[in-house]
XYZ file of N, CA and C in Angstrom:
645
model
N 13.350 36.050 -16.677
C 12.155 35.788 -15.694
C 12.167 37.015 -14.715
N 10.955 37.510 -14.361
C 10.707 38.648 -13.353
C 11.615 38.324 -12.151
N 12.074 39.550 -11.628
C 12.946 39.368 -10.300
C 11.894 39.843 -9.055
N 12.192 39.444 -7.915
C 11.435 39.757 -6.952
C 12.441 40.037 -5.640
N 11.924 40.628 -4.633
C 12.684 40.933 -3.461
C 12.653 39.998 -2.484
N 11.900 38.979 -2.452
C 11.646 37.950 -1.455
C 11.367 36.562 -2.099
N 12.025 35.541 -1.981
C 11.725 34.211 -2.498
C 11.473 33.328 -1.342
N 10.327 32.699 -1.589
C 10.102 31.740 -0.531
C 9.772 30.389 -1.279
N 10.766 29.402 -0.819
C 10.826 28.086 -1.391
C 10.186 26.919 -0.574
N 9.692 26.106 -1.372
C 9.305 24.763 -0.895
C 10.723 24.105 -0.719
N 10.719 22.923 -0.026
C 11.962 22.295 0.302
C 12.003 20.893 -0.524
N 11.365 19.915 -0.218
C 11.374 18.696 -1.003
C 11.057 18.810 -2.367
N 11.749 18.354 -3.316
C 11.329 18.483 -4.704
C 11.604 19.832 -5.374
N 12.111 20.728 -4.567
C 12.477 22.071 -5.088
C 13.753 22.492 -4.847
N 14.264 22.433 -3.684
C 15.608 22.609 -3.253
C 16.516 21.362 -3.046
N 15.735 20.340 -2.422
C 16.483 19.184 -2.015
C 15.841 17.894 -2.749
N 16.860 17.177 -3.218
C 16.260 15.848 -3.801
C 16.306 14.846 -2.412
N 15.080 14.521 -2.076
C 14.828 13.724 -0.879
C 14.305 12.490 -1.000
N 13.804 12.231 -2.305
C 12.793 11.070 -2.552
C 13.495 9.813 -2.128
N 14.726 9.513 -2.467
C 15.366 8.081 -1.981
C 15.197 7.994 -0.521
N 15.516 9.002 0.298
C 15.461 8.839 1.718
C 14.068 8.677 2.262
N 13.168 9.423 1.587
C 11.715 9.247 2.090
C 11.159 7.858 1.629
N 11.615 7.379 0.564
C 11.182 5.989 0.148
C 11.709 4.884 0.916
N 13.045 5.097 1.466
C 13.599 4.120 2.245
C 12.917 4.018 3.701
N 12.709 5.206 4.210
C 12.140 5.360 5.580
C 10.610 4.790 5.420
N 9.884 5.256 4.392
C 8.484 4.617 4.258
C 8.574 3.081 4.118
N 9.395 2.573 3.441
C 9.399 1.052 3.203
C 9.879 0.355 4.503
N 10.963 1.011 5.179
C 11.136 0.457 6.513
C 9.852 0.382 7.494
N 9.116 1.430 7.533
C 8.057 1.391 8.212
C 6.926 0.451 7.753
N 6.848 0.305 6.510
C 6.026 -0.670 5.916
C 6.354 -2.127 6.478
N 7.735 -2.514 6.285
C 8.190 -3.810 6.682
C 8.052 -4.015 8.212
N 8.250 -3.153 8.997
C 8.167 -3.341 10.424
C 6.672 -3.684 10.691
N 5.825 -2.972 10.008
C 4.368 -3.213 10.243
C 3.670 -4.488 9.552
N 4.446 -4.956 8.725
C 3.949 -6.122 7.980
C 3.284 -5.674 6.657
N 3.394 -4.548 6.125
C 2.671 -4.121 4.993
C 3.485 -4.167 3.689
N 2.863 -4.161 2.592
C 3.700 -4.147 1.298
C 4.509 -2.840 1.054
N 5.596 -3.029 0.482
C 6.418 -1.800 0.249
C 5.878 -1.204 -1.038
N 6.498 0.053 -1.220
C 6.051 0.880 -2.364
C 7.357 1.138 -3.203
N 6.857 1.359 -4.552
C 8.162 1.832 -5.431
C 8.414 3.283 -5.081
N 9.549 3.743 -5.580
C 9.758 5.115 -5.446
C 8.811 6.047 -6.217
N 8.333 5.586 -7.299
C 7.479 6.434 -8.092
C 6.022 6.574 -7.229
N 5.624 5.457 -6.689
C 4.490 5.601 -5.792
C 4.744 6.534 -4.682
N 5.753 6.441 -4.049
C 6.106 7.507 -2.985
C 6.079 8.863 -3.547
N 6.680 9.178 -4.575
C 6.692 10.311 -5.223
C 5.326 11.004 -5.343
N 4.478 10.127 -5.577
C 3.019 10.637 -5.719
C 2.250 10.876 -4.504
N 2.865 10.357 -3.330
C 2.205 10.374 -2.022
C 2.741 11.570 -1.236
N 3.927 12.092 -1.641
C 4.412 13.257 -0.880
C 3.858 14.568 -1.145
N 4.015 15.604 -0.346
C 3.473 16.974 -0.619
C 2.635 17.521 0.489
N 1.919 16.651 1.218
C 1.161 17.083 2.312
C 1.412 16.751 3.822
N 2.789 16.647 3.915
C 3.204 16.203 5.251
C 3.460 14.931 5.498
N 4.085 14.564 6.449
C 4.402 13.044 6.881
C 3.134 12.242 7.094
N 2.255 12.886 7.935
C 1.017 12.131 8.393
C 0.090 11.615 7.157
N 0.148 12.593 6.224
C -0.559 12.141 4.864
C 0.178 11.223 4.029
N 1.598 11.205 4.057
C 2.276 10.293 3.418
C 2.037 8.832 3.849
N 1.886 8.836 5.231
C 2.038 7.494 5.908
C 0.343 6.931 5.673
N -0.605 8.024 5.851
C -2.071 7.676 5.490
C -2.026 7.026 4.216
N -1.289 7.523 3.160
C -1.561 7.128 1.779
C -0.819 5.790 1.603
N 0.368 5.525 2.431
C 1.112 4.323 2.329
C 0.525 3.138 2.938
N -0.229 3.293 4.129
C -0.820 2.282 4.936
C -2.149 1.709 4.307
N -2.317 0.499 4.317
C -3.585 0.023 3.754
C -4.714 0.492 4.749
N -5.772 1.180 3.963
C -6.774 1.737 5.016
C -6.570 2.997 5.718
N -5.435 3.564 5.517
C -4.908 4.817 5.945
C -4.994 4.897 7.523
N -5.735 5.983 7.780
C -5.693 6.165 9.429
C -6.756 5.299 10.126
N -7.676 4.549 9.448
C -8.403 3.594 10.042
C -7.630 2.295 10.306
N -6.622 2.127 9.674
C -5.704 0.807 10.160
C -5.336 0.951 11.720
N -5.489 -0.081 12.394
C -4.911 0.019 13.641
C -3.467 0.240 13.874
N -2.706 -0.194 12.913
C -1.272 0.111 13.029
C -0.766 1.409 12.387
N -1.679 2.307 12.013
C -1.419 3.492 11.494
C -0.421 4.336 12.314
N -0.682 4.499 13.638
C 0.039 5.297 14.542
C 1.531 4.728 14.745
N 1.615 3.312 14.963
C 2.795 2.916 15.168
C 3.664 2.831 13.854
N 3.090 2.778 12.698
C 3.746 2.946 11.502
C 4.156 4.230 11.237
N 3.590 5.242 11.536
C 3.951 6.675 11.593
C 4.987 6.957 12.488
N 5.098 6.433 13.567
C 6.056 6.533 14.643
C 7.416 5.939 14.218
N 7.275 4.862 13.558
C 8.519 3.949 13.031
C 8.987 4.865 11.836
N 8.309 5.266 10.954
C 8.741 6.222 9.954
C 9.560 7.316 10.582
N 8.996 8.106 11.579
C 9.582 9.306 12.059
C 10.991 8.878 12.638
N 11.044 7.903 13.410
C 12.352 7.384 14.035
C 13.344 7.223 13.072
N 12.826 6.521 12.082
C 14.021 5.984 11.044
C 14.368 7.174 10.168
N 13.455 8.286 9.860
C 13.748 9.235 9.010
C 14.622 10.183 9.758
N 14.410 10.429 10.992
C 15.343 11.297 11.626
C 16.810 10.888 11.615
N 17.077 9.478 11.770
C 18.348 8.921 11.554
C 18.874 8.895 10.141
N 18.048 8.831 9.275
C 18.547 8.554 7.842
C 18.223 9.715 6.989
N 17.634 10.830 7.347
C 17.360 11.892 6.293
C 18.365 12.374 5.383
N 19.611 12.088 5.868
C 20.832 12.635 5.108
C 21.697 11.653 4.288
N 20.947 10.275 4.155
C 21.749 9.215 3.578
C 21.982 9.578 2.162
N 21.053 9.950 1.593
C 21.242 10.415 0.102
C 20.711 11.643 -0.351
N 19.988 12.423 0.574
C 19.432 13.781 0.043
C 20.524 14.555 -0.224
N 20.194 15.491 -1.197
C 21.151 16.520 -1.653
C 20.556 17.740 -2.402
N 21.219 18.683 -2.441
C 20.525 19.815 -3.349
C 20.424 19.444 -4.865
N 19.508 19.787 -5.430
C 19.446 19.667 -6.897
C 20.582 20.353 -7.618
N 21.102 19.886 -8.728
C 22.084 20.681 -9.458
C 21.657 22.097 -9.680
N 22.452 23.026 -9.326
C 22.267 24.530 -9.768
C 21.569 25.203 -8.446
N 21.224 24.409 -7.580
C 20.333 25.091 -6.638
C 21.442 26.030 -5.565
N 22.393 25.424 -5.302
C 23.447 26.206 -4.472
C 23.755 27.544 -5.212
N 24.069 27.556 -6.486
C 24.613 28.647 -7.197
C 23.357 29.620 -7.290
N 22.241 29.128 -7.436
C 21.059 29.932 -7.502
C 20.846 30.846 -6.277
N 20.873 30.101 -5.089
C 20.759 30.768 -3.791
C 21.891 31.690 -3.503
N 23.143 31.382 -3.827
C 24.097 32.180 -3.744
C 24.022 33.504 -4.445
N 23.522 33.342 -5.792
C 23.288 34.406 -6.651
C 22.093 35.405 -5.909
N 21.123 34.758 -5.468
C 20.150 35.652 -4.948
C 20.494 36.245 -3.675
N 21.435 35.655 -2.886
C 21.924 36.252 -1.674
C 22.680 37.372 -2.000
N 23.628 37.253 -3.115
C 24.355 38.436 -3.367
C 23.596 39.512 -3.787
N 22.437 39.189 -4.403
C 21.616 40.419 -4.863
C 20.794 40.877 -3.688
N 21.137 40.525 -2.426
C 20.464 40.975 -1.129
C 18.971 40.666 -1.058
N 18.627 39.660 -1.768
C 17.260 38.958 -1.705
C 16.882 38.360 -0.286
N 15.769 38.550 0.084
C 15.269 37.781 1.221
C 14.764 36.312 0.890
N 15.299 35.326 1.643
C 15.192 33.934 1.232
C 14.711 33.153 2.399
N 13.699 32.289 2.014
C 12.916 31.506 3.167
C 12.531 30.204 2.614
N 12.427 29.229 3.402
C 11.918 27.923 3.196
C 10.628 27.621 3.956
N 9.684 27.199 3.242
C 8.496 26.693 4.243
C 8.029 25.381 3.682
N 7.955 24.488 4.549
C 7.644 23.056 4.198
C 6.535 22.345 4.827
N 5.857 21.317 4.433
C 5.162 20.518 5.040
C 5.753 19.404 5.915
N 7.103 19.257 5.649
C 7.997 18.233 6.482
C 7.856 18.958 7.882
N 7.981 17.996 8.719
C 7.819 18.519 10.259
C 9.097 19.362 10.580
N 8.811 20.327 11.441
C 9.676 21.483 11.840
C 11.135 21.025 12.047
N 11.346 20.088 12.900
C 12.778 19.718 13.278
C 13.441 19.277 12.225
N 12.993 18.491 11.162
C 13.531 18.084 10.041
C 13.836 19.146 9.033
N 12.884 20.098 8.927
C 13.018 21.231 7.865
C 14.125 22.001 8.411
N 14.224 22.342 9.612
C 15.277 23.264 10.101
C 16.745 22.709 10.187
N 16.787 21.245 10.366
C 18.010 20.582 10.308
C 18.516 20.389 8.990
N 17.609 20.245 8.091
C 18.064 20.118 6.569
C 18.471 21.397 6.043
N 17.808 22.568 6.481
C 18.334 23.896 6.060
C 19.609 24.220 6.496
N 19.776 23.972 7.925
C 20.941 24.302 8.544
C 22.247 23.475 7.977
N 21.831 22.278 7.528
C 23.027 21.312 7.047
C 23.458 21.877 5.714
N 22.271 21.999 4.874
C 22.806 22.474 3.324
C 22.759 23.859 2.954
N 22.020 24.739 3.742
C 21.908 26.160 3.316
C 22.378 27.003 4.339
N 23.124 26.682 5.199
C 23.606 27.695 6.388
C 23.993 28.966 5.572
N 23.624 30.079 6.208
C 24.157 31.370 5.705
C 23.386 31.825 4.495
N 22.462 31.014 3.893
C 21.737 31.348 2.793
C 20.234 31.448 2.922
N 19.595 30.623 3.737
C 18.243 30.814 3.922
C 18.043 31.507 5.312
N 17.374 32.567 5.317
C 17.149 33.358 6.380
C 16.115 32.940 7.391
N 14.993 32.249 6.932
C 14.024 31.684 7.708
C 13.687 30.170 7.223
N 13.528 29.305 8.017
C 13.040 27.982 7.734
C 11.868 27.499 8.547
N 10.612 27.235 8.073
C 9.499 26.975 8.829
C 8.968 25.657 8.330
N 8.820 24.521 9.069
C 8.268 23.296 8.913
C 6.845 23.305 9.486
N 6.294 22.027 9.343
C 4.909 21.714 9.871
C 5.006 21.903 11.484
N 3.980 22.810 11.907
C 4.079 23.135 13.346
C 2.579 23.435 13.679
N 1.600 22.544 13.377
C 0.274 22.790 13.607
C -0.055 22.807 15.070
N 0.872 22.170 15.875
C 0.561 22.374 17.358
C 0.722 23.811 18.067
N 1.350 24.628 17.037
C 1.554 26.050 17.499
C 0.489 26.878 16.721
N -0.506 26.258 16.143
C -1.639 26.892 15.581
C -1.299 27.454 14.228
N -0.130 26.862 13.362
C 0.463 27.380 12.178
C -0.068 26.286 11.241
N -1.014 26.441 10.390
C -1.603 25.289 9.588
C -0.448 24.886 8.463
N -0.495 23.752 8.124
C 0.444 23.438 6.943
C -0.302 23.735 5.661
N 0.845 23.849 4.612
C 0.265 24.118 3.144
C -0.730 23.200 2.840
N -1.682 23.525 2.069
C -1.848 24.837 1.284
C -2.535 25.987 2.057
N -2.813 25.871 3.282
C -3.125 27.215 4.163
C -2.102 28.234 3.933
N -2.216 29.402 4.123
C -1.195 30.427 3.818
C -0.265 30.705 5.103
N -0.569 30.036 6.266
C 0.063 30.149 7.498
C 1.526 30.374 7.488
N 2.161 29.107 6.959
C 3.528 29.047 6.962
C 4.333 30.293 6.196
N 3.595 30.530 5.056
C 4.083 31.555 4.188
C 3.991 33.057 4.981
N 2.884 33.168 5.475
C 2.582 34.420 6.251
C 3.568 34.546 7.357
N 3.734 33.529 8.034
C 4.812 33.602 9.052
C 6.189 33.853 8.611
N 6.621 33.338 7.524
C 7.787 33.494 7.059
C 8.114 35.099 6.584
N 7.019 35.487 5.905
C 7.167 37.086 5.547
C 7.175 37.866 6.744
N 6.331 37.579 7.776
C 6.687 38.277 9.160
C 7.948 38.260 9.641
N 8.567 36.999 9.769
C 9.935 37.027 10.251
C 10.856 37.643 9.354
N 10.543 37.708 8.085
C 11.718 38.348 7.156
C 11.307 39.769 7.197
N 10.384 40.258 7.707
C 9.963 41.769 7.570
C 9.748 42.044 6.062
N 9.128 41.096 5.318
C 8.862 41.387 3.893
C 7.623 41.569 3.531
N 7.338 42.288 2.478
C 5.939 42.433 1.781
C 5.674 41.616 0.731
N 4.487 40.836 0.852
C 4.076 39.814 -0.016
C 4.032 40.377 -1.420
N 3.801 41.695 -1.595
C 3.650 42.379 -2.976
C 4.887 42.348 -3.771
N 6.012 42.117 -3.154
C 7.283 42.057 -3.835
C 7.973 40.549 -3.683
N 7.109 39.637 -3.190
C 7.595 38.063 -2.890
C 7.052 37.226 -3.961
N 7.606 36.067 -4.235
C 7.243 35.039 -4.984
C 7.374 33.703 -4.219
N 6.584 32.849 -4.512
C 6.623 31.478 -4.042
C 7.096 30.619 -4.905
N 8.107 29.670 -4.727
C 8.678 28.744 -5.618
C 8.474 27.309 -5.079
N 7.855 26.443 -5.915
C 7.720 25.102 -5.480
C 7.408 24.213 -6.741
N 7.195 22.864 -6.450
C 7.202 21.804 -7.361
C 5.809 21.020 -7.381
N 4.911 21.319 -6.778
C 3.749 20.549 -6.732
C 2.418 21.551 -6.812
N 1.433 20.609 -6.848
C -0.065 21.255 -6.864
C -0.154 21.976 -5.441
N 0.323 21.389 -4.430
C 0.080 22.055 -3.151
C 0.652 23.396 -2.980
N 1.864 23.657 -3.545
C 2.629 24.733 -3.691
C 1.860 25.893 -4.734
N 1.207 25.456 -5.593
C 0.542 26.248 -6.406
C -0.766 26.869 -5.654
N -1.414 25.922 -4.985
C -2.435 26.193 -4.157
C -2.059 27.218 -2.828
N -0.958 26.978 -2.465
C -0.513 27.800 -1.301
C -0.385 29.138 -1.786
N 0.370 29.355 -2.954
C 0.563 30.624 -3.596
C -0.600 31.365 -3.669
N -1.527 30.670 -4.407
C -3.017 31.355 -4.509
C -3.567 31.656 -3.349
N -3.508 30.951 -2.240
C -4.121 31.201 -1.013
C -3.486 32.421 -0.373
N -2.352 32.748 -0.665
C -1.446 33.831 -0.168
C -1.504 35.124 -1.033
N -2.230 34.906 -2.253
C -2.303 36.095 -3.081
C -0.808 36.450 -3.693
N -0.186 35.361 -3.988
C 1.407 35.722 -4.511
C 1.472 34.916 -5.745
N 2.357 35.282 -6.387
C 2.742 34.636 -7.799
C 3.498 33.296 -7.542
N 3.432 32.408 -8.343
C 4.095 31.071 -8.058
C 4.952 30.763 -9.221
N 6.237 30.304 -9.013
C 7.061 29.667 -9.957
C 7.010 28.261 -9.809
N 6.659 27.447 -10.914
C 6.680 25.923 -10.657
C 7.923 25.341 -11.232
N 8.795 24.737 -10.417
C 9.851 23.931 -11.100
C 9.524 22.677 -11.502
N 10.424 22.449 -12.492
C 10.209 21.229 -13.420
C 11.152 20.068 -13.193
N 11.983 20.308 -12.244
C 13.033 19.213 -11.752
C 12.551 18.467 -10.672
N 11.270 18.703 -10.085
C 10.853 18.040 -8.827
C 10.016 16.832 -8.946
N 9.011 16.820 -8.102
C 8.127 15.536 -7.995
C 7.037 15.495 -8.928
N 6.748 16.564 -9.826
C 5.674 16.555 -10.718
C 6.059 17.170 -11.977
N 5.296 16.670 -12.978
C 5.670 17.115 -14.336
C 4.907 18.246 -14.841
N 5.400 18.736 -16.024
C 4.785 20.149 -16.432
C 3.097 19.965 -16.732
N 2.868 18.791 -17.303
C 1.426 18.607 -17.568
C 0.519 18.703 -16.419
N 1.046 17.905 -15.349
C 0.188 17.787 -14.059
C 0.259 19.124 -13.526
N 1.342 19.984 -13.470
C 1.339 21.284 -12.845
C 0.307 22.275 -13.518
N 0.449 22.199 -14.973
C -0.506 22.876 -15.693
C -1.888 22.684 -15.440
N -2.259 21.487 -15.409
C -3.669 20.942 -15.084
C -3.971 21.445 -13.708
N -3.123 21.742 -12.720
C -3.476 22.240 -11.450
C -3.201 23.854 -11.416
N -3.174 24.492 -12.250
C -3.077 26.093 -12.520
C -1.772 26.612 -12.655
N -0.671 25.908 -12.862
C 0.608 26.573 -12.854
C 0.682 27.496 -14.219
N 1.276 28.740 -14.065
C 1.444 29.512 -15.263
C 2.911 30.048 -15.445
N 3.755 29.851 -14.486
C 5.245 30.264 -14.730
C 6.041 29.047 -14.335
N 6.948 28.679 -15.252
C 7.783 27.470 -14.903
C 9.283 27.784 -14.923
N 9.969 26.967 -14.356
C 11.445 27.174 -14.362
C 12.097 25.792 -14.685
N 12.681 25.603 -15.859
C 13.212 24.312 -16.181
C 14.609 23.874 -15.647
N 15.194 25.144 -14.961
C 16.359 24.792 -14.165
C 16.519 26.089 -13.076
N 17.339 25.865 -12.032
C 17.505 26.890 -11.012
C 18.079 28.278 -11.700
N 18.817 28.067 -12.680
C 19.361 29.301 -13.428
C 18.316 30.074 -14.019
N 17.052 29.386 -14.345
C 16.019 30.316 -14.871
C 15.460 31.394 -13.943
N 15.607 30.926 -12.544
C 14.915 31.760 -11.556
C 15.800 33.138 -11.516
N 17.125 32.969 -11.667
C 17.946 34.109 -11.470
C 18.200 34.840 -12.892
N 17.852 34.290 -13.932
C 18.119 34.848 -15.222
C 17.484 36.213 -15.400
């Protein structure tokens, strides 16, 4: 696979397996609000566009439901307490990041997960490996993916040129983000979407394992 000077990674479904904790917090919020719970596979299809969109998809009637805001708040409170219960790096991810770091590559994470959780998870699992971690922070005028803002900000903080950078993610949101940034995209096959779905959404380069990225 082609090598780059800068690697910008998505977080959930790309570096970290977070689905069990996201499902648990979603269903906790559903129970508190009196709504039906969701299967893990249903939650898998809901993630990718940030927490507000996740809860919008999970709550009957979405944002029009009068309990939407309190359900969102309940999710946030629960997830901040339980985001590390079962979350873990995918097999091979740590070795991949360590290899890239030894090669003096610039490494960043950009996520639609809210900023505090993104920074906390990167600090917990990837301290000393990830140079910049940026989560959802629209209050600061940085639009979430697929807008290019988070990637542009990461490149700025890294002092990196997008002409020698690649975006690595697991979803259609990541493909669109890379396209909006004018960057190549590597779509990973161990995350929340499968190859056929990714191809239908414009994916052209795939990694079946983290080792493929450093090969």
